[in-house]
Amino acid sequence: MNRKKITIQYLQNKKEKKQPITMLTAYDYSSAMLVDRAEIDMILVGDSLGMVMMGLDSTVPVTMDEMIHHCKAVARGAQYAFMVGDMPFMSYQADIAEAVRNAGRFLKEAGMDAVKLEGGSEVTDTVKAIVRAGIPVMGHIGLTPQSISKLGGYRVQGKTAESALRLLQDALALEAAGCFSIVLEAVPAPVATEISRHLRIPTIGIGAGAGCDGQVLVYHDLLGLFDRLSPRFVKQYANLSKIITEALTAYRQDVETGQFPAEEHTYPIDENELATFQAAVQKSFS
Ligand code: KIV
């Protein structure tokens, strides 16, 4: 097949044709290469990297420079996927001009195609300014991990009629502000379905059911590489922690028992060269 780079127009067409959009996180060159090889439509370099790559307790401490570092690596690994860089906490909240400059870094320095930021109606002025600068923006509402203190924990959002309606209004406001797509995280499936039906742009769900226009999961969750948290919405397609731990243990045992490296893992030397070398060594040390 003649693969082409995924564009916003392609994602929009998928929504219109009711073809589900696929998205996964990736944080480095080799994982981005694998995600791209699997023909996933979009890669999110999520600030979840703070937890799964850096071992932090939340995404809050992640910095712009850390995001740019990981985005650069992902951009080198993915050729076709549409790549979205996640704006970290306090890179867009304090000041609109600073938000535009930071968003620009994701495209200019890190090779991303778009940025994502969290929040509803309260961030629409920021979204407008970033879009005006020519930078595509993905919204993110529902459970927004950067506001975990305000939300009181990793909780499902939109469980009351009032809060569900607020989510719909936020989604419409983000669409009107110019977002090309919106992530809906940890939202009851019927609420996410209703929001998706009322938007022209695609919704990408995580813990928001099959009524969204696409799905996103964290790479490490899908592959069973991270077991500190296991949200209900994750489907684990492999248990790589087990496979990797077994492989690492086998390596340790092979080294300890002298089974690695074997002959086939070493480089030969011409016999005459070796003899000359050994004679020279003997001469210098005798
Ligand atoms: O940071 C992230 O990985 C995300 C997804 C969970 C949507 O924002």
Short mmCIF file of C-alpha atoms and ligand atoms in Angstrom, two decimals:
data_model
loop_
_atom_site.label_atom_id
_atom_site.label_comp_id
_atom_site.label_asym_id
_atom_site.label_seq_id
_atom_site.Cartn_x
_atom_site.Cartn_y
_atom_site.Cartn_z
CA MET A 1 0.00 0.00 0.00
CA ASN A 2 1.13 3.51 -0.79
CA ARG A 3 1.10 5.05 2.72
CA LYS A 4 0.78 8.78 3.09
CA LYS A 5 1.40 11.09 6.03
CA ILE A 6 -1.81 11.46 8.08
CA THR A 7 -3.37 14.93 7.97
CA ILE A 8 -6.13 16.74 9.86
CA GLN A 9 -8.29 16.48 6.73
CA TYR A 10 -7.82 12.70 6.70
CA LEU A 11 -8.87 12.50 10.38
CA GLN A 12 -11.90 14.69 9.68
CA ASN A 13 -12.88 12.45 6.73
CA LYS A 14 -12.62 9.43 9.00
CA LYS A 15 -15.14 11.00 11.37
CA GLU A 16 -17.46 11.79 8.48
CA LYS A 17 -17.21 8.24 7.13
CA LYS A 18 -17.63 6.83 10.67
CA GLN A 19 -14.25 5.09 10.47
CA PRO A 20 -12.66 4.89 13.95
CA ILE A 21 -9.46 6.90 14.43
CA THR A 22 -6.57 5.20 16.25
CA MET A 23 -4.14 7.00 18.55
CA LEU A 24 -1.44 5.82 20.95
CA THR A 25 1.13 7.53 23.07
CA ALA A 26 4.84 7.14 22.33
CA TYR A 27 7.73 8.80 24.10
CA ASP A 28 10.87 7.77 22.23
CA TYR A 29 12.32 6.88 18.83
CA SER A 30 11.91 3.11 18.95
CA SER A 31 8.36 3.07 20.33
CA ALA A 32 7.32 5.70 17.76
CA MET A 33 8.75 3.49 15.02
CA LEU A 34 6.68 0.52 16.22
CA VAL A 35 3.49 2.56 16.56
CA ASP A 36 4.02 3.92 13.05
CA ARG A 37 4.69 0.43 11.71
CA ALA A 38 1.34 -0.69 13.19
CA GLU A 39 -0.33 2.03 11.03
CA ILE A 40 -1.79 3.90 14.01
CA ASP A 41 -3.25 7.23 12.78
CA MET A 42 -1.97 9.51 15.54
CA ILE A 43 0.83 9.56 18.10
CA LEU A 44 0.44 11.55 21.29
CA VAL A 45 3.65 12.43 23.08
CA GLY A 46 1.66 12.70 26.29
CA ASP A 47 2.81 14.31 29.50
CA SER A 48 1.94 10.88 30.95
CA LEU A 49 5.63 10.32 30.18
CA GLY A 50 6.23 11.94 33.56
CA MET A 51 4.67 8.91 35.18
CA VAL A 52 5.58 6.03 32.87
CA MET A 53 9.04 7.19 31.75
CA MET A 54 10.20 9.37 34.66
CA GLY A 55 8.52 7.66 37.63
CA LEU A 56 6.76 10.81 38.87
CA ASP A 57 3.55 10.58 40.92
CA SER A 58 1.63 12.83 38.51
CA THR A 59 2.05 14.78 35.27
CA VAL A 60 2.23 18.11 37.13
CA PRO A 61 6.05 18.43 37.42
CA VAL A 62 6.76 17.71 33.73
CA THR A 63 8.56 20.62 32.03
CA MET A 64 8.57 22.07 28.52
CA ASP A 65 12.20 20.99 27.98
CA GLU A 66 11.39 17.40 28.96
CA MET A 67 8.44 17.36 26.54
CA ILE A 68 10.53 18.80 23.71
CA HIS A 69 13.29 16.22 24.34
CA HIS A 70 10.84 13.29 24.01
CA CYS A 71 8.95 14.84 21.08
CA LYS A 72 12.19 15.20 19.10
CA ALA A 73 12.91 11.49 19.54
CA VAL A 74 9.37 10.51 18.51
CA ALA A 75 9.48 12.74 15.44
CA ARG A 76 12.61 10.90 14.28
CA GLY A 77 10.84 7.54 14.66
CA ALA A 78 7.45 8.20 13.04
CA GLN A 79 7.09 8.87 9.34
CA TYR A 80 3.33 8.68 8.77
CA ALA A 81 1.39 9.19 12.02
CA PHE A 82 -0.01 12.62 12.85
CA MET A 83 2.01 13.68 15.91
CA VAL A 84 0.64 15.68 18.82
CA GLY A 85 2.83 17.14 21.58
CA ASP A 86 1.21 17.56 24.98
CA MET A 87 1.65 21.01 26.53
CA PRO A 88 2.76 20.46 30.15
CA PHE A 89 1.26 22.07 33.24
CA MET A 90 1.98 25.84 33.46
CA SER A 91 3.26 26.07 29.89
CA TYR A 92 -0.04 27.65 28.72
CA GLN A 93 -2.09 28.65 31.79
CA ALA A 94 -0.37 31.82 32.99
CA ASP A 95 -0.01 33.92 29.88
CA ILE A 96 -1.37 33.66 26.33
CA ALA A 97 1.78 34.98 24.60
CA GLU A 98 3.89 32.47 26.52
CA ALA A 99 1.42 29.71 25.56
CA VAL A 100 1.79 30.59 21.85
CA ARG A 101 5.60 30.62 22.12
CA ASN A 102 5.61 27.27 23.93
CA ALA A 103 3.17 25.73 21.43
CA GLY A 104 5.46 26.97 18.64
CA ARG A 105 8.41 25.09 20.12
CA PHE A 106 6.57 21.77 19.63
CA LEU A 107 6.39 22.38 15.86
CA LYS A 108 9.57 24.36 15.27
CA GLU A 109 12.04 22.53 17.52
CA ALA A 110 10.44 19.14 18.04
CA GLY A 111 8.82 18.31 14.69
CA MET A 112 5.28 17.79 16.03
CA ASP A 113 2.21 18.42 13.83
CA ALA A 114 -0.01 19.81 16.60
CA VAL A 115 -0.26 20.42 20.34
CA LYS A 116 -2.75 19.28 22.97
CA LEU A 117 -3.81 21.19 26.05
CA GLU A 118 -6.21 20.46 28.88
CA GLY A 119 -9.29 22.47 29.83
CA GLY A 120 -12.67 23.68 28.59
CA SER A 121 -14.15 27.16 28.22
CA GLU A 122 -11.41 28.66 30.42
CA VAL A 123 -8.73 27.93 27.78
CA THR A 124 -10.60 29.00 24.64
CA ASP A 125 -8.80 32.37 24.37
CA THR A 126 -5.50 30.51 24.55
CA VAL A 127 -6.64 27.97 21.94
CA LYS A 128 -7.72 30.79 19.61
CA ALA A 129 -4.33 32.52 19.93
CA ILE A 130 -2.38 29.31 19.26
CA VAL A 131 -4.57 28.41 16.27
CA ARG A 132 -4.19 31.98 14.97
CA ALA A 133 -0.43 31.42 15.02
CA GLY A 134 -0.96 28.48 12.63
CA ILE A 135 -0.60 25.71 15.19
CA PRO A 136 -3.30 23.00 15.25
CA VAL A 137 -4.69 22.38 18.75
CA MET A 138 -6.28 19.30 20.24
CA GLY A 139 -8.48 19.87 23.31
CA HIS A 140 -8.72 17.57 26.33
CA ILE A 141 -11.69 17.55 28.72
CA GLY A 142 -13.23 15.20 31.29
CA LEU A 143 -10.54 13.86 33.59
CA THR A 144 -7.69 16.31 33.08
CA PRO A 145 -4.70 14.91 34.98
CA GLN A 146 -2.93 18.31 35.28
CA SER A 147 -5.85 19.49 37.49
CA ILE A 148 -5.80 16.42 39.68
CA SER A 149 -5.64 18.46 42.90
CA LYS A 150 -8.71 20.48 41.86
CA LEU A 151 -10.61 17.36 40.72
CA GLY A 152 -9.76 15.54 43.96
CA GLY A 153 -8.18 12.49 42.31
CA TYR A 154 -8.40 10.39 39.16
CA ARG A 155 -12.21 10.39 38.99
CA VAL A 156 -14.76 9.86 36.25
CA GLN A 157 -16.18 13.23 35.12
CA GLY A 158 -19.65 14.14 33.83
CA LYS A 159 -21.58 11.75 36.04
CA THR A 160 -24.35 14.23 36.88
CA ALA A 161 -26.64 15.83 34.28
CA GLU A 162 -25.21 19.23 35.20
CA SER A 163 -21.56 18.24 34.84
CA ALA A 164 -22.30 16.27 31.64
CA LEU A 165 -23.94 19.37 30.16
CA ARG A 166 -20.91 21.43 31.19
CA LEU A 167 -18.66 18.97 29.33
CA LEU A 168 -20.80 19.33 26.19
CA GLN A 169 -20.62 23.13 26.48
CA ASP A 170 -16.84 22.93 26.96
CA ALA A 171 -16.51 20.68 23.90
CA LEU A 172 -18.58 23.06 21.77
CA ALA A 173 -16.56 26.04 23.02
CA LEU A 174 -13.27 24.29 22.13
CA GLU A 175 -14.60 23.44 18.68
CA ALA A 176 -15.67 27.06 18.15
CA ALA A 177 -12.22 28.21 19.31
CA GLY A 178 -10.63 26.19 16.51
CA CYS A 179 -9.61 22.81 17.99
CA PHE A 180 -9.27 20.14 15.28
CA SER A 181 -10.10 17.33 17.73
CA ILE A 182 -10.84 16.77 21.43
CA VAL A 183 -9.75 14.04 23.86
CA LEU A 184 -12.55 12.91 26.19
CA GLU A 185 -11.03 11.19 29.22
CA ALA A 186 -12.94 9.14 31.82
CA VAL A 187 -16.42 10.23 30.83
CA PRO A 188 -19.50 7.93 30.95
CA ALA A 189 -19.93 6.35 27.52
CA PRO A 190 -23.44 7.76 26.79
CA VAL A 191 -22.23 11.28 27.63
CA ALA A 192 -19.18 10.92 25.35
CA THR A 193 -21.40 9.55 22.57
CA GLU A 194 -23.74 12.53 22.85
CA ILE A 195 -20.80 14.98 22.80
CA SER A 196 -19.31 13.22 19.74
CA ARG A 197 -22.66 13.43 17.92
CA HIS A 198 -22.87 17.18 18.49
CA LEU A 199 -19.35 18.02 17.33
CA ARG A 200 -18.16 18.40 13.75
CA ILE A 201 -14.58 17.61 14.79
CA PRO A 202 -13.48 14.12 15.90
CA THR A 203 -13.46 13.11 19.57
CA ILE A 204 -10.79 10.71 20.78
CA GLY A 205 -11.83 8.76 23.86
CA ILE A 206 -9.87 7.22 26.68
CA GLY A 207 -12.24 5.61 29.14
CA ALA A 208 -15.13 7.20 27.25
CA GLY A 209 -16.62 4.25 25.34
CA ALA A 210 -17.08 3.24 21.74
CA GLY A 211 -19.25 6.22 20.77
CA CYS A 212 -16.19 8.46 20.37
CA ASP A 213 -14.75 8.96 16.89
CA GLY A 214 -11.45 7.40 17.92
CA GLN A 215 -9.58 5.83 20.81
CA VAL A 216 -6.29 6.55 22.55
CA LEU A 217 -4.37 4.45 25.06
CA VAL A 218 -1.04 4.85 26.81
CA TYR A 219 1.58 2.63 25.08
CA HIS A 220 2.86 1.22 28.36
CA ASP A 221 -0.67 0.30 29.54
CA LEU A 222 -1.58 -1.49 26.31
CA LEU A 223 1.66 -3.49 26.36
CA GLY A 224 1.61 -4.29 30.07
CA LEU A 225 4.81 -2.34 30.73
CA PHE A 226 3.51 -0.24 33.62
CA ASP A 227 1.57 -1.78 36.47
CA ARG A 228 1.58 1.04 39.06
CA LEU A 229 -1.89 2.13 37.91
CA SER A 230 -4.40 -0.02 36.04
CA PRO A 231 -7.47 2.01 35.11
CA ARG A 232 -10.66 0.14 34.24
CA PHE A 233 -10.57 1.47 30.68
CA VAL A 234 -7.26 -0.14 29.72
CA LYS A 235 -7.25 -3.24 27.57
CA GLN A 236 -3.87 -4.94 27.95
CA TYR A 237 -2.84 -6.58 24.67
CA ALA A 238 0.44 -8.05 25.93
CA ASN A 239 2.27 -8.61 29.19
CA LEU A 240 5.67 -7.31 28.20
CA SER A 241 6.85 -6.69 31.78
CA LYS A 242 6.78 -10.46 32.30
CA ILE A 243 8.48 -11.20 28.97
CA ILE A 244 11.14 -8.53 29.54
CA THR A 245 11.84 -9.60 33.14
CA GLU A 246 12.24 -13.21 31.99
CA ALA A 247 14.63 -12.15 29.22
CA LEU A 248 16.71 -9.97 31.57
CA THR A 249 16.91 -12.77 34.15
CA ALA A 250 18.02 -15.23 31.44
CA TYR A 251 20.75 -12.77 30.38
CA ARG A 252 21.97 -12.42 33.97
CA GLN A 253 22.05 -16.20 34.39
CA ASP A 254 23.90 -16.69 31.07
CA VAL A 255 26.60 -14.17 32.05
CA GLU A 256 26.94 -15.63 35.52
CA THR A 257 27.28 -19.20 34.16
CA GLY A 258 29.60 -18.26 31.29
CA GLN A 259 27.06 -19.13 28.56
CA PHE A 260 27.14 -15.61 27.18
CA PRO A 261 28.97 -14.43 25.18
CA ALA A 262 29.51 -17.57 23.05
CA GLU A 263 31.82 -17.94 20.03
CA GLU A 264 29.18 -16.55 17.65
CA HIS A 265 28.96 -13.31 19.63
CA THR A 266 32.68 -12.52 19.27
CA TYR A 267 34.82 -11.04 16.47
CA PRO A 268 37.59 -13.21 14.91
CA ILE A 269 41.15 -12.06 14.17
CA ASP A 270 43.46 -13.35 11.47
CA GLU A 271 45.79 -16.04 12.91
CA ASN A 272 49.00 -14.34 11.72
CA GLU A 273 47.91 -10.99 13.14
CA LEU A 274 47.11 -12.66 16.44
CA ALA A 275 50.48 -14.42 16.58
CA THR A 276 52.29 -11.13 15.83
CA PHE A 277 50.25 -9.35 18.48
CA GLN A 278 50.94 -12.04 21.09
CA ALA A 279 54.66 -12.02 20.30
CA ALA A 280 54.75 -8.23 20.66
CA VAL A 281 52.92 -8.44 23.99
CA GLN A 282 55.31 -11.07 25.26
CA LYS A 283 58.32 -8.99 24.19
CA SER A 284 57.08 -5.84 25.89
CA PHE A 285 56.16 -7.53 29.15
CA SER A 286 59.10 -9.95 29.52
O1 KIV B 1 -0.69 12.38 28.61
C1 KIV B 1 -1.38 11.52 28.06
O2 KIV B 1 -0.95 10.39 27.78
C2 KIV B 1 -2.77 11.87 27.76
C3 KIV B 1 -3.68 10.77 27.31
C4 KIV B 1 -4.05 9.95 28.47
C5 KIV B 1 -4.85 11.29 26.57
O3 KIV B 1 -3.14 12.99 27.89
#
